[in-house]
XYZ file of C-alpha atoms in Angstrom:
674
model
C -42.173 -33.254 83.711
C -38.663 -32.653 82.446
C -37.900 -28.924 82.175
C -35.640 -26.987 79.832
C -33.368 -26.300 82.809
C -32.735 -30.053 83.068
C -31.395 -29.988 79.493
C -29.330 -26.795 79.812
C -27.541 -27.281 83.146
C -25.580 -30.470 82.206
C -24.411 -28.857 78.970
C -23.306 -25.690 80.764
C -21.535 -27.761 83.410
C -19.484 -29.571 80.768
C -18.621 -26.345 78.962
C -17.642 -24.640 82.230
C -15.411 -27.600 83.128
C -13.337 -26.955 80.004
C -13.036 -23.206 80.596
C -10.186 -21.545 82.489
C -12.387 -20.229 85.297
C -11.365 -20.505 88.963
C -13.738 -21.943 91.627
C -14.934 -18.512 92.736
C -15.679 -17.643 89.133
C -17.711 -20.820 88.711
C -19.702 -19.954 91.812
C -20.513 -16.579 90.266
C -21.435 -18.310 87.008
C -24.139 -20.439 88.625
C -25.487 -17.686 90.861
C -25.867 -15.384 87.852
C -27.369 -18.176 85.775
C -30.049 -18.661 88.416
C -30.858 -14.948 88.593
C -31.332 -14.753 84.845
C -33.105 -18.042 84.052
C -35.028 -19.206 87.103
C -38.370 -18.403 85.412
C -37.705 -18.785 81.695
C -36.078 -22.236 81.862
C -39.131 -23.679 83.585
C -40.472 -24.387 80.089
C -41.040 -28.066 79.208
C -38.005 -29.681 77.586
C -38.235 -30.056 73.815
C -40.112 -26.824 73.163
C -43.201 -24.981 74.313
C -46.724 -24.984 72.932
C -46.769 -21.204 73.363
C -43.222 -19.870 72.774
C -42.657 -16.513 74.395
C -39.096 -15.777 73.291
C -37.778 -14.644 69.927
C -34.221 -15.856 70.526
C -34.798 -19.208 68.809
C -37.226 -20.176 66.066
C -38.979 -22.613 68.428
C -39.386 -20.066 71.250
C -36.669 -21.556 73.480
C -35.173 -18.671 75.533
C -31.566 -19.858 75.637
C -28.499 -20.175 73.386
C -24.911 -21.158 74.053
C -22.310 -19.118 72.173
C -18.999 -20.505 70.917
C -16.509 -17.890 69.711
C -13.629 -18.669 67.360
C -10.887 -16.063 67.262
C -8.974 -13.880 69.694
C -10.350 -13.998 73.250
C -12.379 -17.142 72.612
C -11.957 -18.784 76.039
C -14.722 -18.858 78.636
C -18.440 -19.561 78.739
C -21.004 -17.458 76.882
C -24.781 -17.693 76.613
C -27.818 -15.662 75.608
C -31.145 -15.779 77.433
C -34.377 -13.946 78.215
C -35.831 -13.166 81.613
C -39.498 -13.711 82.352
C -42.305 -16.091 83.148
C -43.372 -18.079 80.057
C -46.783 -16.915 78.931
C -46.639 -13.617 80.844
C -47.256 -10.290 79.131
C -44.506 -8.249 77.547
C -44.935 -5.511 80.153
C -44.521 -8.040 82.969
C -41.410 -9.550 81.332
C -39.923 -6.081 80.933
C -40.644 -5.195 84.562
C -39.015 -8.366 85.830
C -35.964 -7.826 83.585
C -35.370 -4.322 84.954
C -35.784 -5.571 88.502
C -33.422 -8.478 87.932
C -30.776 -6.257 86.280
C -30.464 -4.247 89.490
C -29.857 -7.481 91.424
C -27.340 -8.681 88.836
C -25.334 -5.448 88.959
C -25.201 -5.678 92.738
C -24.037 -9.306 92.509
C -21.242 -8.772 89.973
C -20.140 -5.431 91.424
C -21.224 -3.279 88.519
C -21.939 -0.301 90.758
C -24.274 2.637 90.327
C -22.739 3.742 87.018
C -23.409 0.390 85.340
C -26.957 0.285 86.730
C -27.671 3.762 85.368
C -26.138 2.832 82.007
C -28.523 -0.099 81.667
C -31.457 2.077 82.707
C -30.743 4.414 79.789
C -31.791 1.589 77.454
C -35.140 0.873 79.078
C -37.285 3.453 77.198
C -36.305 1.835 73.877
C -38.235 -1.389 74.403
C -41.984 -1.634 73.761
C -44.346 -2.270 76.656
C -47.410 -3.255 74.692
C -48.352 -3.687 71.023
C -51.394 -4.929 69.034
C -49.507 -8.218 68.675
C -46.791 -8.878 71.213
C -43.293 -8.431 69.723
C -40.701 -11.134 70.228
C -39.125 -9.431 73.233
C -38.429 -6.260 75.133
C -34.962 -7.292 76.318
C -32.443 -10.109 75.901
C -29.378 -10.719 78.039
C -25.966 -12.100 77.050
C -23.370 -13.209 79.587
C -19.644 -13.904 79.181
C -17.591 -15.601 81.924
C -13.835 -15.808 81.397
C -10.669 -15.648 83.527
C -10.957 -11.840 83.618
C -14.398 -11.873 85.225
C -17.986 -11.379 84.071
C -19.371 -9.120 81.368
C -23.070 -8.688 80.727
C -24.777 -7.305 77.623
C -28.378 -6.108 77.711
C -30.225 -5.857 74.378
C -33.229 -3.547 74.026
C -35.621 -4.204 71.141
C -36.039 -1.086 68.991
C -37.517 -2.855 65.951
C -41.101 -1.684 66.446
C -43.254 1.200 65.282
C -42.657 3.599 62.355
C -39.062 3.832 61.180
C -38.742 7.540 61.961
C -39.733 6.797 65.560
C -37.045 4.106 65.777
C -34.331 6.568 64.751
C -35.683 9.154 67.195
C -35.683 6.653 70.084
C -32.118 5.679 69.182
C -30.960 9.308 69.234
C -32.586 9.859 72.616
C -30.975 6.701 74.041
C -27.515 7.804 72.872
C -28.084 11.174 74.544
C -29.102 9.504 77.817
C -26.014 7.311 77.618
C -23.739 10.294 77.040
C -22.405 8.444 74.016
C -21.181 11.465 72.082
C -18.217 9.609 70.587
C -20.408 6.754 69.342
C -23.006 9.209 68.004
C -20.371 11.242 66.157
C -18.958 8.193 64.378
C -22.463 6.951 63.628
C -23.379 10.280 62.008
C -20.667 9.671 59.394
C -22.554 6.563 58.257
C -26.078 7.991 58.309
C -26.484 8.408 54.516
C -25.799 4.698 54.041
C -27.726 3.587 57.120
C -30.872 5.634 56.510
C -31.220 4.433 52.924
C -30.480 0.757 53.504
C -31.350 -0.108 57.123
C -33.761 0.535 59.939
C -32.763 0.329 63.633
C -33.566 -3.048 65.176
C -32.053 -2.753 68.646
C -29.380 -1.291 70.861
C -27.212 -3.164 73.374
C -24.810 -2.061 76.077
C -22.043 -4.119 77.697
C -21.132 -3.557 81.374
C -19.362 -3.281 83.795
C -16.353 -1.240 82.831
C -16.253 1.271 79.968
C -19.649 0.893 78.300
C -19.615 -0.661 74.845
C -22.637 0.101 72.661
C -23.884 -2.126 69.873
C -26.412 -1.034 67.247
C -28.374 -3.745 65.417
C -29.729 -2.979 61.956
C -32.483 -4.542 59.856
C -31.664 -4.437 56.123
C -34.048 -2.899 53.611
C -34.070 -3.602 49.883
C -31.520 -6.281 49.004
C -30.323 -7.570 52.435
C -27.049 -9.086 51.303
C -26.068 -6.180 49.083
C -26.805 -3.681 51.867
C -24.940 -5.736 54.480
C -21.953 -6.279 52.197
C -21.770 -2.544 51.486
C -21.763 -1.836 55.226
C -18.946 -4.338 55.824
C -16.925 -2.784 53.009
C -17.497 0.740 54.344
C -16.776 0.100 58.016
C -14.271 -2.755 58.296
C -10.759 -2.889 56.930
C -10.915 -5.739 54.448
C -14.697 -5.792 54.833
C -15.349 -6.395 51.149
C -13.036 -9.411 51.192
C -14.679 -10.672 54.379
C -18.128 -10.487 52.763
C -16.889 -12.313 49.685
C -15.282 -15.065 51.767
C -18.411 -15.424 53.887
C -20.649 -15.796 50.840
C -18.242 -18.183 49.129
C -17.635 -20.171 52.316
C -21.371 -20.824 52.680
C -21.897 -21.692 49.030
C -23.605 -18.438 48.082
C -26.463 -18.965 50.558
C -26.131 -15.566 52.351
C -26.939 -13.734 49.120
C -30.224 -15.653 48.901
C -31.385 -14.950 52.469
C -34.300 -12.641 53.196
C -34.209 -9.514 55.333
C -35.239 -11.300 58.514
C -32.368 -13.767 58.228
C -29.542 -11.180 58.175
C -28.734 -8.785 61.027
C -25.650 -6.513 60.809
C -24.401 -4.737 63.935
C -21.938 -1.972 64.772
C -20.184 -1.824 68.160
C -17.928 0.799 69.766
C -17.149 2.280 73.144
C -19.595 5.005 74.137
C -16.801 7.595 74.027
C -15.720 6.578 70.517
C -12.992 4.503 68.937
C -12.868 1.923 66.154
C -15.908 0.081 64.843
C -16.393 -3.590 65.599
C -18.683 -4.899 62.844
C -20.560 -8.199 62.827
C -23.098 -9.892 60.598
C -25.457 -12.469 62.161
C -27.116 -15.021 59.882
C -30.079 -17.225 60.814
C -28.874 -20.807 61.236
C -32.373 -22.202 60.711
C -32.319 -20.626 57.237
C -28.696 -21.465 56.454
C -28.851 -25.078 57.518
C -32.068 -26.929 56.693
C -31.898 -30.533 57.868
C -29.458 -32.550 55.806
C -27.080 -29.722 54.882
C -24.265 -30.816 57.254
C -24.035 -27.647 59.348
C -20.889 -28.817 61.225
C -19.048 -29.317 57.946
C -20.160 -25.896 56.662
C -19.094 -24.138 59.882
C -15.712 -25.888 59.943
C -15.092 -25.020 56.287
C -16.010 -21.372 56.897
C -13.715 -21.213 59.937
C -10.858 -22.585 57.839
C -11.559 -20.008 55.133
C -11.473 -17.226 57.748
C -8.225 -18.543 59.224
C -9.808 -19.585 62.546
C -9.350 -22.705 64.652
C -12.641 -24.634 64.847
C -11.557 -26.858 67.771
C -13.648 -25.052 70.453
C -16.710 -25.387 68.217
C -16.162 -29.103 67.629
C -15.647 -29.652 71.359
C -18.823 -27.792 72.312
C -20.866 -29.409 69.578
C -19.730 -32.793 70.821
C -21.193 -31.966 74.239
C -24.534 -30.930 72.769
C -24.967 -33.450 69.990
C -24.108 -36.836 71.509
C -26.589 -39.396 70.205
C -28.354 -37.019 67.793
C -28.942 -37.764 64.124
C -27.128 -35.515 61.599
C -30.376 -33.746 60.694
C -31.028 -32.868 64.326
C -27.460 -31.672 64.780
C -28.116 -29.180 61.967
C -31.111 -27.921 63.948
C -28.907 -27.010 66.928
C -27.447 -24.070 64.978
C -29.510 -20.982 65.798
C -27.287 -18.215 64.402
C -23.889 -17.715 62.855
C -22.089 -14.417 63.451
C -19.039 -13.243 61.484
C -17.237 -10.245 62.966
C -14.185 -8.069 62.431
C -12.267 -5.670 64.694
C -9.184 -3.687 63.607
C -7.151 -4.927 66.601
C -8.679 -8.327 67.421
C -9.140 -9.439 63.817
C -11.829 -11.761 62.539
C -14.058 -13.952 64.655
C -16.833 -16.451 64.154
C -19.629 -16.805 66.721
C -21.767 -19.940 66.603
C -24.995 -19.746 68.621
C -26.266 -23.194 69.554
C -29.698 -24.116 70.876
C -30.028 -26.508 73.814
C -30.101 -30.127 72.778
C -33.652 -30.968 71.629
C -35.473 -33.738 73.444
C -35.621 -37.129 71.651
C -38.550 -37.380 69.258
C -40.475 -39.836 71.459
C -40.022 -37.648 74.540
C -41.064 -34.544 72.639
C -44.199 -36.298 71.445
C -45.129 -37.340 74.986
C -44.429 -33.917 76.482
C -46.249 -31.980 73.772
C -49.619 -30.580 74.911
C -52.688 -32.271 73.527
C -53.148 -31.623 69.798
C -54.453 -28.253 68.740
C -58.213 -27.922 69.085
C -60.277 -25.958 66.616
C -60.242 -22.751 68.633
C -56.423 -22.744 68.762
C -56.185 -23.408 65.033
C -58.608 -20.567 64.310
C -56.724 -18.163 66.580
C -53.460 -18.999 64.828
C -55.099 -18.543 61.442
C -56.582 -15.176 62.452
C -53.251 -13.992 63.840
C -51.472 -14.992 60.625
C -54.150 -13.332 58.511
C -53.832 -10.103 60.495
C -50.074 -10.135 59.878
C -50.677 -10.543 56.133
C -53.163 -7.688 56.073
C -50.720 -5.448 57.947
C -48.049 -6.253 55.344
C -50.136 -5.106 52.369
C -48.516 -2.161 50.640
C -50.224 1.128 49.933
C -50.949 0.292 46.307
C -52.654 -2.983 47.229
C -49.740 -5.314 46.475
C -47.634 -7.652 48.590
C -43.977 -8.378 47.860
C -41.500 -11.067 48.865
C -38.440 -12.973 47.587
C -35.358 -11.075 46.521
C -34.001 -12.309 43.207
C -31.578 -10.699 40.770
C -34.650 -9.505 38.825
C -35.948 -7.761 41.959
C -38.757 -8.337 44.456
C -41.753 -10.362 43.360
C -44.953 -8.311 43.359
C -47.517 -9.770 40.914
C -46.848 -13.420 41.727
C -46.630 -12.927 45.491
C -49.720 -10.712 45.485
C -51.794 -13.352 43.722
C -50.607 -16.013 46.190
C -51.096 -13.931 49.349
C -54.451 -12.479 48.292
C -55.704 -15.981 47.545
C -54.726 -17.086 51.058
C -56.431 -14.057 52.601
C -59.609 -14.842 50.702
C -59.591 -18.454 51.893
C -59.156 -17.410 55.514
C -61.528 -14.445 55.480
C -64.809 -16.175 56.298
C -63.563 -18.104 59.335
C -61.300 -15.453 60.852
C -63.454 -12.682 62.263
C -61.609 -10.315 59.906
C -63.873 -10.949 56.937
C -64.638 -7.333 56.008
C -61.044 -6.171 56.321
C -59.698 -9.186 54.459
C -62.161 -8.912 51.585
C -61.399 -5.204 51.207
C -57.663 -5.982 51.069
C -58.233 -8.706 48.481
C -60.295 -6.367 46.286
C -57.502 -3.774 46.425
C -55.049 -6.470 45.375
C -57.308 -7.651 42.542
C -57.721 -4.078 41.302
C -53.952 -3.579 41.364
C -53.454 -6.779 39.375
C -56.003 -5.732 36.764
C -54.431 -2.300 36.475
C -51.007 -3.810 35.897
C -51.818 -6.663 33.516
C -49.941 -6.666 30.244
C -50.141 -8.636 27.029
C -50.012 -12.279 27.907
C -50.726 -11.882 31.631
C -48.529 -11.214 34.641
C -44.946 -12.048 35.527
C -42.821 -12.331 38.660
C -42.931 -8.539 38.826
C -43.628 -5.636 36.480
C -40.186 -5.931 34.904
C -40.320 -9.612 33.934
C -42.070 -11.447 31.130
C -45.488 -13.044 31.738
C -45.480 -16.575 33.090
C -48.218 -19.173 33.270
C -48.001 -19.665 37.043
C -48.515 -16.016 37.995
C -51.182 -15.548 35.338
C -53.109 -18.633 36.466
C -52.966 -17.656 40.148
C -54.127 -14.137 39.284
C -57.008 -15.473 37.191
C -58.125 -17.761 40.027
C -58.198 -14.722 42.324
C -60.032 -12.509 39.817
C -62.615 -15.221 39.220
C -63.673 -14.804 42.855
C -63.544 -11.009 42.888
C -63.640 -8.736 39.828
C -63.931 -11.225 36.975
C -61.401 -12.666 34.514
C -60.788 -11.011 31.136
C -61.334 -13.636 28.428
C -58.055 -12.749 26.744
C -56.088 -14.071 29.718
C -57.356 -17.621 29.352
C -56.392 -17.433 25.691
C -52.923 -16.271 26.740
C -52.603 -19.225 29.110
C -53.501 -21.670 26.352
C -50.383 -20.537 24.444
C -48.223 -22.130 27.174
C -49.566 -25.605 26.356
C -47.021 -28.160 25.158
C -47.662 -31.178 22.871
C -47.615 -33.493 25.927
C -50.678 -31.693 27.316
C -48.749 -30.015 30.122
C -48.024 -26.313 30.530
C -44.720 -24.475 30.574
C -43.974 -21.610 32.930
C -42.513 -19.579 30.052
C -43.077 -19.769 26.315
C -39.847 -21.083 24.777
C -39.018 -22.470 21.370
C -35.488 -23.638 22.194
C -35.621 -27.357 23.146
C -32.480 -26.879 25.238
C -34.268 -24.352 27.481
C -36.097 -26.330 30.163
C -38.069 -23.240 31.225
C -40.271 -24.024 28.240
C -40.968 -27.629 29.259
C -44.111 -28.769 31.081
C -43.766 -28.338 34.833
C -45.592 -30.355 37.484
C -45.791 -27.363 39.801
C -47.438 -25.165 37.128
C -49.628 -27.409 34.967
C -52.220 -28.193 37.705
C -52.759 -24.513 38.518
C -53.232 -23.621 34.850
C -55.743 -26.450 34.415
C -57.780 -25.213 37.383
C -57.930 -21.823 35.715
C -59.097 -23.268 32.400
C -61.736 -25.383 34.185
C -63.423 -22.427 35.901
C -65.887 -22.893 37.504
C -64.779 -26.024 39.421
C -65.543 -29.210 37.537
C -66.229 -27.524 34.205
C -64.864 -29.480 31.222
C -62.551 -31.432 33.507
C -62.319 -34.427 31.174
C -59.974 -37.307 31.854
C -57.912 -36.381 28.793
C -57.069 -33.026 30.372
C -56.006 -34.760 33.577
C -53.597 -37.090 31.821
C -50.514 -34.801 32.043
C -51.086 -34.446 35.796
C -51.528 -38.175 36.399
C -48.626 -39.001 34.063
C -46.226 -36.747 35.979
C -46.761 -38.558 39.273
C -43.684 -40.484 40.438
C -43.878 -44.150 41.360
C -43.652 -43.315 45.072
C -46.817 -41.212 44.820
C -45.479 -37.658 44.714
C -44.746 -35.064 42.028
C -41.293 -33.503 41.549
C -41.100 -29.726 41.860
C -39.213 -27.856 39.164
C -39.176 -24.429 40.828
C -38.993 -25.478 44.482
C -36.621 -27.269 46.823
C -39.596 -29.227 48.209
C -41.610 -31.743 46.172
C -44.562 -30.964 48.435
C -45.312 -27.874 46.338
C -45.901 -29.811 43.090
C -47.610 -32.621 45.005
C -50.107 -30.349 46.707
C -50.819 -28.438 43.483
C -51.440 -31.673 41.583
C -53.669 -33.194 44.257
C -55.650 -29.974 44.453
C -56.278 -30.103 40.698
C -57.397 -33.731 40.903
C -59.731 -32.947 43.801
C -60.996 -29.838 41.959
C -61.895 -32.097 39.033
C -63.766 -34.488 41.308
C -61.128 -37.245 41.106
C -60.573 -37.994 44.805
C -59.956 -41.606 43.783
C -56.849 -40.468 41.905
C -55.655 -38.598 45.017
C -55.580 -41.835 47.023
C -52.553 -43.070 45.074
C -50.446 -40.470 46.954
C -51.708 -41.461 50.388
C -48.753 -43.649 51.391
C -46.166 -41.053 50.350
C -47.947 -38.297 52.284
C -48.299 -40.365 55.440
C -44.965 -42.182 55.437
C -42.728 -40.154 53.122
C -40.107 -37.524 54.012
C -40.894 -35.501 57.141
C -41.673 -31.817 56.443
C -38.790 -29.655 57.710
C -40.070 -26.073 57.551
C -43.291 -24.176 58.203
C -43.746 -23.899 54.431
C -43.486 -27.656 53.953
C -45.670 -28.376 56.979
C -48.379 -26.129 55.528
C -48.168 -27.730 52.083
C -48.305 -31.177 53.677
C -51.454 -30.281 55.626
C -53.047 -28.854 52.497
C -52.127 -31.983 50.533
C -53.703 -34.191 53.230
C -56.951 -32.251 52.822
C -57.340 -33.675 49.302
C -57.361 -37.300 50.505
C -60.761 -38.952 51.021
C -59.814 -39.868 54.601
C -56.980 -38.676 56.837
C -55.840 -40.469 60.018
C -56.704 -38.223 62.933
C -53.294 -38.632 64.562
C -51.483 -37.535 61.383
C -53.687 -34.464 61.139
C -53.223 -33.519 64.789
C -49.476 -33.995 64.567
C -49.286 -31.858 61.432
C -51.347 -29.048 62.927
C -49.357 -29.024 66.182
C -46.049 -28.942 64.284
C -47.218 -26.071 62.089
C -48.542 -24.003 65.004
C -45.194 -24.451 66.763
C -43.598 -22.535 63.844
C -45.729 -19.423 64.403
C -43.892 -16.372 65.746
C -45.325 -13.954 68.332
C -46.234 -11.382 65.654
C -48.488 -13.898 63.868
C -46.100 -14.679 61.013
C -44.489 -18.061 60.444
C -40.773 -18.705 60.327
C -39.482 -18.320 56.733
C -39.155 -21.637 54.961
C -40.117 -21.248 51.291
C -37.019 -22.125 49.258
C -37.623 -21.009 45.684
C -35.288 -22.522 43.082
C -34.249 -20.478 40.060
C -33.559 -23.547 37.962
C -30.730 -23.660 35.460
C -32.449 -23.613 32.019
C -30.119 -26.404 30.907
C -31.405 -28.690 33.696
C -34.681 -30.525 33.053
C -34.705 -32.497 36.314
C -33.276 -30.266 39.089
C -34.577 -32.628 41.796
C -32.113 -35.245 40.537
C -29.143 -32.944 39.898
C -26.200 -33.352 42.267
C -25.647 -29.587 42.119
C -29.228 -28.868 43.176
C -30.206 -27.726 39.698
C -30.124 -24.022 40.429
C -29.760 -21.354 43.082
C -32.147 -21.279 46.051
C -33.778 -18.132 47.412
C -35.533 -17.956 50.779
C -38.653 -15.876 51.351
C -38.791 -13.155 54.010
C -41.637 -15.018 55.711
C -44.609 -13.486 53.898
C -44.984 -16.308 51.371
C -44.623 -18.935 54.105
C -47.168 -17.149 56.295
C -49.698 -17.006 53.462
C -49.196 -20.715 52.783
C -49.696 -21.534 56.460
C -52.797 -19.349 56.755
C -54.361 -21.028 53.710
C -53.642 -24.488 55.131
C -55.146 -23.595 58.503
C -58.183 -22.119 56.742
C -58.845 -25.486 55.101
C -58.756 -27.413 58.370
C -60.122 -24.859 60.876
C -63.819 -25.568 60.111
C -63.230 -29.324 60.413
C -61.481 -29.409 63.812
C -63.719 -29.562 66.909
C -63.037 -27.164 69.766
C -62.033 -30.058 71.998
């Protein structure tokens, strides 16, 4: 079996050949590489069925780093030490053991070894659900020698405990200068961020790096930090957002990671903002073009990036080249200026090879375990008042809409998960919160927005299975009906405002609400707007979403709900041979859509389930992938607009996880254990 090491070594060899490193330095490079990766790169090439690393979205424990800016020569990579599948405590133990050997090899001395040891108490040893990592390691080889950075994960437990662990680590490190400068920023940091990790670079004068997880509005918080800390930071944030077409402002909290670096004894701040490449560059977005354009905007030479990408991407399709981009980091230092770090995953195996090397398709027990793990993550995310929240739009976080969606998923998964009592209690709290907050005309995106038909219909479907639906709400929904028989998201009288037109991703959900219980009064005349909206290829176009799978699944569910499985068959070819789902959100919607067909080819089902399970993270959640489109009211057909029809906003992962859990709940009872 071809291993990940077989993919990484040739790439590293080619990159090292272009670096200005003498023969002795190259010998050190390979000896250190072996010390750090001899266990972790034994994973099968093309991904693992049980990812153990949080470095990449697919669990691959390795990234190459290309730096544009001052001091960009050399070879850099990021990896994780440990045996795939081993416990977190065992991975941590092996990392600490290996760090002592590494320091001896590179001549770090006792001081460097003790500096690294000061980080060790930060990382978790065990948790109810294993966190992504205890430690990560970054290595830089250049003509001046070797530098190693050890990252300790501090993004676990209550926030107050994270700050306390950080303070204790700084005391152990004797980092009074760093701590003093950090104290100046505490009012901003405490209100807008929580500690995510701490890193130290050795040998030589220790450089500390604090990683922060944004709270509230991630982009606004990160931009404010750049403006506060870096000279020209506000301009840098503006250029970054503009250079990436406004995408950073739409990213969720898990896709942005600011960091502050400084020598332990003090000095000037080096600030950097890392952005998730998987979120920035869905397949088809031309990541190389975006990176090159951003480099030009920042005044940086993109040649090293193009050279490295050429090594990694030979023979790959453009969509798969996009997938190589794991993270993008934009940094600024008062003396070294701006820099751009591009973190690239190892070249993925060809599709045919990946299919052959993939473990046998997920059996029922694996599907149920994944569903239960995702459900537990959803239950842990429920807020004190019974609500869930996700998506960060100019109008704020979504509460009512997201709560109705997530609670519905929890209810679907409850019976088959082993968490039935806990899940049902959480759903009842959510239903009670919805009832307590309902206004005239139903519910909106959140408490500060006007009622919309989608949120109101989803809430009614949930209440019908829990506390009962007030009759007035169905009457309110009927007011959204248009002359064509479809339903608008918002009530509008202006014909130029497309928010008042019938929408294929809303009409089916409203009809299911009006047909309660299933099958009631589901006459063919009521189905006509759903059937009429189907495209010739067999799908429905989504008005509010980047993916047409949302409207397609919603429409097929309504047809199946009404007992019209024959009408679902017309979408069979598109579902089985149409565009390949790109994200966990789309994979889940695709699986759910397949469930409405009278018959599904077993191979298609197995492939879909395996692909979805590969998107699950160690904490039970699924990688964010729900791109919500706030459509321009002047655009009636955003799916056909060259501009995209509106701005996209990515979820923080909660909405995607709920969608995945609901899809797995549909199929879990139907999949045999073997």
